[in-house]
Tab-separated table of C-alpha atoms in Angstrom:
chain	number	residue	atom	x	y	z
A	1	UNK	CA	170.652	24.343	93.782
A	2	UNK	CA	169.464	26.664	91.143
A	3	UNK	CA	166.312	29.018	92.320
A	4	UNK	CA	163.264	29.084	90.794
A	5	UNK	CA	160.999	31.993	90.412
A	6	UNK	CA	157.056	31.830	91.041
A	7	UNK	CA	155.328	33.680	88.651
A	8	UNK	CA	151.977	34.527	90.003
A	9	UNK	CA	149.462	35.513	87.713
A	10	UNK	CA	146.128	37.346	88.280
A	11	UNK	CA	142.776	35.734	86.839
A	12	UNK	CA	141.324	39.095	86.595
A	13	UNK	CA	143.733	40.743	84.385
A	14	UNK	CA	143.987	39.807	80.984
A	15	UNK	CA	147.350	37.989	79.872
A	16	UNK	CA	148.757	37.874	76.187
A	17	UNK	CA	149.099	33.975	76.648
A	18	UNK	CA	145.183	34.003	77.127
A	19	UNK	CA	144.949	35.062	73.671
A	20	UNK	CA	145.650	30.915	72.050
A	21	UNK	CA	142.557	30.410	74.537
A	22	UNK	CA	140.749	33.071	73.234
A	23	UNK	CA	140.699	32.322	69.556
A	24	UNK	CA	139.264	28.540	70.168
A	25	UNK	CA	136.577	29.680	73.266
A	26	UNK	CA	135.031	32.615	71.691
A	27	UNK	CA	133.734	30.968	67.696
A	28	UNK	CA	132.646	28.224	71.140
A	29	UNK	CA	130.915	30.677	73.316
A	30	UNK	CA	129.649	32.123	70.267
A	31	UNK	CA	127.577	29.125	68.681
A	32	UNK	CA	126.596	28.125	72.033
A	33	UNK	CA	124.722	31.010	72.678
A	34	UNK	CA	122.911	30.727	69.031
A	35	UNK	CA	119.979	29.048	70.684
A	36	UNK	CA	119.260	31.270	73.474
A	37	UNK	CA	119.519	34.244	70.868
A	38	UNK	CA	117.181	32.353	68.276
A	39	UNK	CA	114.582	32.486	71.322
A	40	UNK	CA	114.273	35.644	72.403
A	41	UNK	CA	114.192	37.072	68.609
A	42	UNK	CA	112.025	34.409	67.731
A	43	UNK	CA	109.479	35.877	69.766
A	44	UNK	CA	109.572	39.246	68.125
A	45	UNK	CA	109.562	38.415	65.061
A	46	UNK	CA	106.450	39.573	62.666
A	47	UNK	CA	104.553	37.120	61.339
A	48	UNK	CA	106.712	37.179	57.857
A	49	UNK	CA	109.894	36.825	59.306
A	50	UNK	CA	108.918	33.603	61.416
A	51	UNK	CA	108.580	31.468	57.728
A	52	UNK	CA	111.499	33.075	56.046
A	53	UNK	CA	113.620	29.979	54.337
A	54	UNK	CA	115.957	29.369	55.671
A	55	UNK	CA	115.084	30.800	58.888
A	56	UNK	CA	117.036	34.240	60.094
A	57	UNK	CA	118.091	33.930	63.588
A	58	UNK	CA	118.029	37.566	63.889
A	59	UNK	CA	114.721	39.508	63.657
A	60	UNK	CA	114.745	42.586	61.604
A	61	UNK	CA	111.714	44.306	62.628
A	62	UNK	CA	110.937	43.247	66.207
A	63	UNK	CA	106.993	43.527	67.020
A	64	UNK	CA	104.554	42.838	70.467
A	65	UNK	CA	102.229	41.477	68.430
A	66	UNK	CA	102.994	37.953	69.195
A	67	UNK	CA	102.922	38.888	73.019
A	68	UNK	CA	99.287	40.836	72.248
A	69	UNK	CA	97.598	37.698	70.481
A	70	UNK	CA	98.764	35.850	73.239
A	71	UNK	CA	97.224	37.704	75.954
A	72	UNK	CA	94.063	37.990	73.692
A	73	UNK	CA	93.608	34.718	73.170
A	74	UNK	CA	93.974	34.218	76.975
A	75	UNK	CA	91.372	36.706	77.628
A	76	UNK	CA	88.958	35.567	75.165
A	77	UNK	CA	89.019	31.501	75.796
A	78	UNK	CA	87.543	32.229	79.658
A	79	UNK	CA	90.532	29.249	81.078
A	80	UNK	CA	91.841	29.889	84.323
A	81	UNK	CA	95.200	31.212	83.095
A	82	UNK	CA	95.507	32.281	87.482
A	83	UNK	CA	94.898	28.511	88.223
A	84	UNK	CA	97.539	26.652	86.022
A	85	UNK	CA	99.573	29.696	87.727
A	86	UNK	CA	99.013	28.602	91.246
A	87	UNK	CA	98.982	24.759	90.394
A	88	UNK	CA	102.474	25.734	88.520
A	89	UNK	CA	104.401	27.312	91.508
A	90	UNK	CA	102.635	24.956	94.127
A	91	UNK	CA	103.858	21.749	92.377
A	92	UNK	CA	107.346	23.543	91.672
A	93	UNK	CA	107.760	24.042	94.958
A	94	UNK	CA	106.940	20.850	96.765
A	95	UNK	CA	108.764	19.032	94.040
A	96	UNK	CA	112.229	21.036	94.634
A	97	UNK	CA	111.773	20.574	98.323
A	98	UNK	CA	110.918	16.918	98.045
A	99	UNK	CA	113.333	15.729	96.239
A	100	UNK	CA	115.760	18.233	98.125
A	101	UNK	CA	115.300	15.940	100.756
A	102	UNK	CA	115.359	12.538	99.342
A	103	UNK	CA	118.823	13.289	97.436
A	104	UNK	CA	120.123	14.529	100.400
A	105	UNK	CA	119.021	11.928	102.534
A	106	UNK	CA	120.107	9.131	100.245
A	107	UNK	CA	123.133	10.634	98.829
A	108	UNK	CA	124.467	11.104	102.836
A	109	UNK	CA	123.096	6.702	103.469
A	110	UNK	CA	125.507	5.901	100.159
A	111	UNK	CA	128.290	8.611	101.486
A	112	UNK	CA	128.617	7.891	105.047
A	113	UNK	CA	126.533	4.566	106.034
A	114	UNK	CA	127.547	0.975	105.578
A	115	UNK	CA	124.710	-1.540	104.716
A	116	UNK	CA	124.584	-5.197	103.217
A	117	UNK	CA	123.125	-4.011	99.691
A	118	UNK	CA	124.771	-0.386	99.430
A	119	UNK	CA	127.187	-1.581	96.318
A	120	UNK	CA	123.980	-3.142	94.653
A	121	UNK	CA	121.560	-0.085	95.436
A	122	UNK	CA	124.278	2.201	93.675
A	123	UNK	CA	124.761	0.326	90.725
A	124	UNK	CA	120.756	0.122	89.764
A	125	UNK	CA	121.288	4.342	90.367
A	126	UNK	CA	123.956	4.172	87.711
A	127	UNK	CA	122.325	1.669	85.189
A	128	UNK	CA	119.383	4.272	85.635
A	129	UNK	CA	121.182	7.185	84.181
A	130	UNK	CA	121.714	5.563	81.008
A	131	UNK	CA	117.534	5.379	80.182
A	132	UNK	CA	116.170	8.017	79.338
A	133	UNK	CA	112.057	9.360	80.337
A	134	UNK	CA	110.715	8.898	77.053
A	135	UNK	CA	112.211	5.011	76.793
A	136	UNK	CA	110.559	4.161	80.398
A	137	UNK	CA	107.128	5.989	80.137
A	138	UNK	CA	105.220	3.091	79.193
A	139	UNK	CA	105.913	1.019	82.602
A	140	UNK	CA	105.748	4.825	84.577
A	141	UNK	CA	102.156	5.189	83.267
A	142	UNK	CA	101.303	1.557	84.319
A	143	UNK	CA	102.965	2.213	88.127
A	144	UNK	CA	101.229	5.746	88.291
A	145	UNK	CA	97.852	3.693	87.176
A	146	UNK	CA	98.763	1.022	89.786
A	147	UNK	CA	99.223	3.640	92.578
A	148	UNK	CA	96.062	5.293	91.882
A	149	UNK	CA	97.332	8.752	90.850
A	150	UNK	CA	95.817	9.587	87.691
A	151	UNK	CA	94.162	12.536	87.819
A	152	UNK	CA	95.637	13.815	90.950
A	153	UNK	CA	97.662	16.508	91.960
A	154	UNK	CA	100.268	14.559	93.074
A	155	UNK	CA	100.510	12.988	89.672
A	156	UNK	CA	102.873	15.607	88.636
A	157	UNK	CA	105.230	15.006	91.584
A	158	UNK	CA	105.791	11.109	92.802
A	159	UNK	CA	106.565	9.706	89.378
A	160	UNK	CA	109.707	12.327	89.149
A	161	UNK	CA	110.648	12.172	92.852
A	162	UNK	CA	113.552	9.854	91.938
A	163	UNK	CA	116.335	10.928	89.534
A	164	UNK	CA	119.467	9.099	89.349
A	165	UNK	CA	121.436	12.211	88.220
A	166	UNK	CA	120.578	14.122	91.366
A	167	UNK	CA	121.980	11.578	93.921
A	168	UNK	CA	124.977	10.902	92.019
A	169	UNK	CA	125.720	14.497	92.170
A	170	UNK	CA	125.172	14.718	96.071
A	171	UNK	CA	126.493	11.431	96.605
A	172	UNK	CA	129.887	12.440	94.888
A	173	UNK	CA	130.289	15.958	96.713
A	174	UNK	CA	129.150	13.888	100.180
A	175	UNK	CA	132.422	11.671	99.868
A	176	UNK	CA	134.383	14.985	100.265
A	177	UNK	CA	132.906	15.720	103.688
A	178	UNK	CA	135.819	14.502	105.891
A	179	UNK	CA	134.163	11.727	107.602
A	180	UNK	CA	135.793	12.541	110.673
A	181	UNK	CA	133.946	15.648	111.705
A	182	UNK	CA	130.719	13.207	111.185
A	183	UNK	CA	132.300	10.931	113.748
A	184	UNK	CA	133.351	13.207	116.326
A	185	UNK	CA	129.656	15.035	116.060
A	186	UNK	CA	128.259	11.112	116.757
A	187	UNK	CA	130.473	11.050	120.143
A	188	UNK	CA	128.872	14.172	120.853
A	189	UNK	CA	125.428	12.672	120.617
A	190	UNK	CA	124.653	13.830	117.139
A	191	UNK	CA	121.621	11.331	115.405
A	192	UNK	CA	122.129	11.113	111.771
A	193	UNK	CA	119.193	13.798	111.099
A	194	UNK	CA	120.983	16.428	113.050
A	195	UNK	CA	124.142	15.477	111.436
A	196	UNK	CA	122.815	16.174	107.811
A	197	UNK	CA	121.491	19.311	108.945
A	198	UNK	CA	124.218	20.907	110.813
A	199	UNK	CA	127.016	19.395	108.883
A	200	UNK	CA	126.513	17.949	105.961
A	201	UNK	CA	124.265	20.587	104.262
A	202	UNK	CA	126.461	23.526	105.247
A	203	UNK	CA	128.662	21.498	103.300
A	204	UNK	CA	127.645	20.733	99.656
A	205	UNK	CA	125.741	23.818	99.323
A	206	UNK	CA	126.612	24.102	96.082
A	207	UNK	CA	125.846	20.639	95.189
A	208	UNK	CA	121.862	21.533	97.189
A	209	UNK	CA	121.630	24.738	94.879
A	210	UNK	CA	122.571	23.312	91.532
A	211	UNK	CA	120.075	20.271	91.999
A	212	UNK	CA	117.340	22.478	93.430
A	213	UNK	CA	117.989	24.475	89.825
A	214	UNK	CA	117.965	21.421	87.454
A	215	UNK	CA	114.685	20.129	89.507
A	216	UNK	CA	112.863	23.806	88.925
A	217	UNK	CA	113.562	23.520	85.131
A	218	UNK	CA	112.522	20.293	85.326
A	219	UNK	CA	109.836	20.391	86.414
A	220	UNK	CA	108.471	24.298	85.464
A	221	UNK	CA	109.012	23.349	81.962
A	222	UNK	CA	106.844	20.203	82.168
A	223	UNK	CA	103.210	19.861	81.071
A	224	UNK	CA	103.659	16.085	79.839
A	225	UNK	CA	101.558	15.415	83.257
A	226	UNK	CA	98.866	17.410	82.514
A	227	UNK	CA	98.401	16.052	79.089
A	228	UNK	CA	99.634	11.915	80.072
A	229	UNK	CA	97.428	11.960	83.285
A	230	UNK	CA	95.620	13.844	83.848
A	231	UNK	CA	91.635	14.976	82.769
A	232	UNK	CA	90.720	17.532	85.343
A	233	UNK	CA	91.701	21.272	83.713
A	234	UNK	CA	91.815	22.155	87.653
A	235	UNK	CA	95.029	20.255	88.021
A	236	UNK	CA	96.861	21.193	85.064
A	237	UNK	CA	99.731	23.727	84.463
A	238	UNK	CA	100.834	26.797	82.931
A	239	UNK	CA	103.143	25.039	80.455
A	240	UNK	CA	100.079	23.222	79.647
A	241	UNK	CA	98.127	26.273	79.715
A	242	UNK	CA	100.456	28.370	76.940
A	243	UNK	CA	100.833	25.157	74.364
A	244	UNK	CA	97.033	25.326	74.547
A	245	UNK	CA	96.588	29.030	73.377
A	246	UNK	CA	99.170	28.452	70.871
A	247	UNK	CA	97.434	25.675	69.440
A	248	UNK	CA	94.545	27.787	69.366
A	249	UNK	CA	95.980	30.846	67.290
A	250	UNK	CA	95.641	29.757	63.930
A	251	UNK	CA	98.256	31.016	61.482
A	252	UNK	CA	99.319	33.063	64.358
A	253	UNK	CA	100.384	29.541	66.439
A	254	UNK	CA	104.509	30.288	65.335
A	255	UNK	CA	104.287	33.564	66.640
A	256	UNK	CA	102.508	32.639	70.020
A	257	UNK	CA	104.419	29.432	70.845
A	258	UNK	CA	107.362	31.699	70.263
A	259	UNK	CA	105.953	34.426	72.420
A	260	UNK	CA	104.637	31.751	75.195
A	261	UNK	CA	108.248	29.704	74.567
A	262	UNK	CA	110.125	32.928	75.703
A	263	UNK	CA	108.030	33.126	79.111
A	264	UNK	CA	107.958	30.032	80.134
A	265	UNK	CA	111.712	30.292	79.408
A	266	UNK	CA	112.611	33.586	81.466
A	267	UNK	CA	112.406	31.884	84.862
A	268	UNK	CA	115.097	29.430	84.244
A	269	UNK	CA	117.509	31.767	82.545
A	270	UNK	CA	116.715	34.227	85.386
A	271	UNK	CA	117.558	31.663	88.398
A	272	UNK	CA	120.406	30.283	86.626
A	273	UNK	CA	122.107	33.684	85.857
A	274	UNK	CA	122.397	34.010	89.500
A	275	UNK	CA	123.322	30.936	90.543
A	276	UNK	CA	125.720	29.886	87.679
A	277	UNK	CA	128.763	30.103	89.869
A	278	UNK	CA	127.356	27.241	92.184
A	279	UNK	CA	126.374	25.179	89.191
A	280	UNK	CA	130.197	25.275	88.083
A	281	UNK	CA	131.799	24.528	91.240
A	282	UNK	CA	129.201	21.466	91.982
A	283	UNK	CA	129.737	19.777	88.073
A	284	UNK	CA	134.155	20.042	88.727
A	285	UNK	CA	133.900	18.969	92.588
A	286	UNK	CA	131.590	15.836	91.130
A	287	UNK	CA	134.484	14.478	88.694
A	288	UNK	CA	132.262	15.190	85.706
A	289	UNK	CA	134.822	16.842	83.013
């Protein structure tokens, strides 16, 4: 029998076959990044260079003045900038925990449990990725009206408590958990809460810290609540907040929705730097190519 040799190759050092790869990924990498570029110049650009035609990507002669009008409009209009602040982070974190909880929950009952309607149940989840918020926001507003939570706090939570995305995600990284170390932690006298929580979780961590990312951009980035349901300025957020000193800035608006654009924007970029690696390993585990 003739021999064959292994050839290992290390990931970390760079290979002249990488170089076919290289020529088609980089022009990629290169226009995919165009966007988050365009923001951060964007936002210190001068006020000529923001309606140049056709627009410059780059800025030329970067400038805090955008930044400045922004915080002077904020100190000038008296709003509670500290408020939408606080109602921000409160409602960001409840929301990630909450719906933490249900996807793990449900995504474990569709995994691991056997019930009469489970097949039916699943296929309503996956119709329900193919609508998107904007198509279904009529009958939302009517269910929100029905359930009495305009002008609530809680109006920025419940309606977006259920996303079909999320718990197809855990449900698909569930299925890998080997369903007989569930079993055998039953026969020990395991109930199904303890099971999530001492096996299951340690499990599809990466699946819990890529949804607990795509719910904090979800919802830190969204002040349709405040503006759809809400009346009370108490209970509305800093999204919210920034879009309304922008609006406010006269022929200075470009530069401070660019300036406010690029803050709201820093926390997501921030916690998704860090935690890109999980993101990556959750989206191939998941079958999604």
């Amino acid at each position: 029998m003739a021999a064959f040799q292994v050839i290992q190759l290390n990931p970390k050092k760079f290979q002249a076959s990488q170089i076919k790869f290289l020529i088609i990924l980089l022009p990629i990498c290169a226009v995919m990044i165009l966007p988050l570029i365009y923001i951060f110049c964007q936002a210190f650009k001068p006020l000529d260079e923001l309606f140049y035609f056709p627009p410059r990507i780059i800025v030329y002669n970067p400038t805090l003045a955008n930044f400045q009008e922004l915080f002077r409009l904020a100190r000038i209009t008296g709003l509670p900038w500290l408020r939408y602040l606080i109602n921000s982070l409160l409602i960001t974190i409840i929301y990630v925990v909450a719906v933490l909880f249900i996807t793990l929950t449900a995504g474990y009952a569709f995994s691991k449990k056997q019930f009469k309607i489970k097949k039916v149940f699943f296929q309503i989840n996956q119709l329900a990725l193919m609508f998107i918020a904007v198509a279904v926001q009529i009958p939302t507003y009517l269910i929100v009206s029905a359930l009495g939570l305009i002008d609530t706090f809680w109006v920025h939570i419940i309606p977006s408590l259920a996303v079909p995305t999320y718990l197809f995600l855990m449900k698909q990284n569930i299925d890998e958990v080997p369903r007989e170390i569930l079993e055998s932690a039953r026969l020990d006298g395991a109930n199904d809460f303890q099971i999530i929580t001492k096996f299951v979780m340690p499990l599809v961590k990466p699946t819990i810290a890529t949804i607990a990312i795509l719910a904090f951009q979800a919802i830190w980035n969204s002040g349709g609540a405040s503006t759809i349901y809400l009346n009370s300025e108490s209970l509305k957020t800093l999204p919210y907040y920034l879009g309304l000193l922008a609006s406010q800035a006269g022929i200075q608006a470009t530069g401070v929705s660019a300036a406010s654009s690029l803050i709201t924007f820093l926390p997501n970029l921030i916690i998704f730097i860090v935690m890109q690696s999980k993101v990556m390993n959750t989206m191939a585990r998941s079958g999604i190519k």
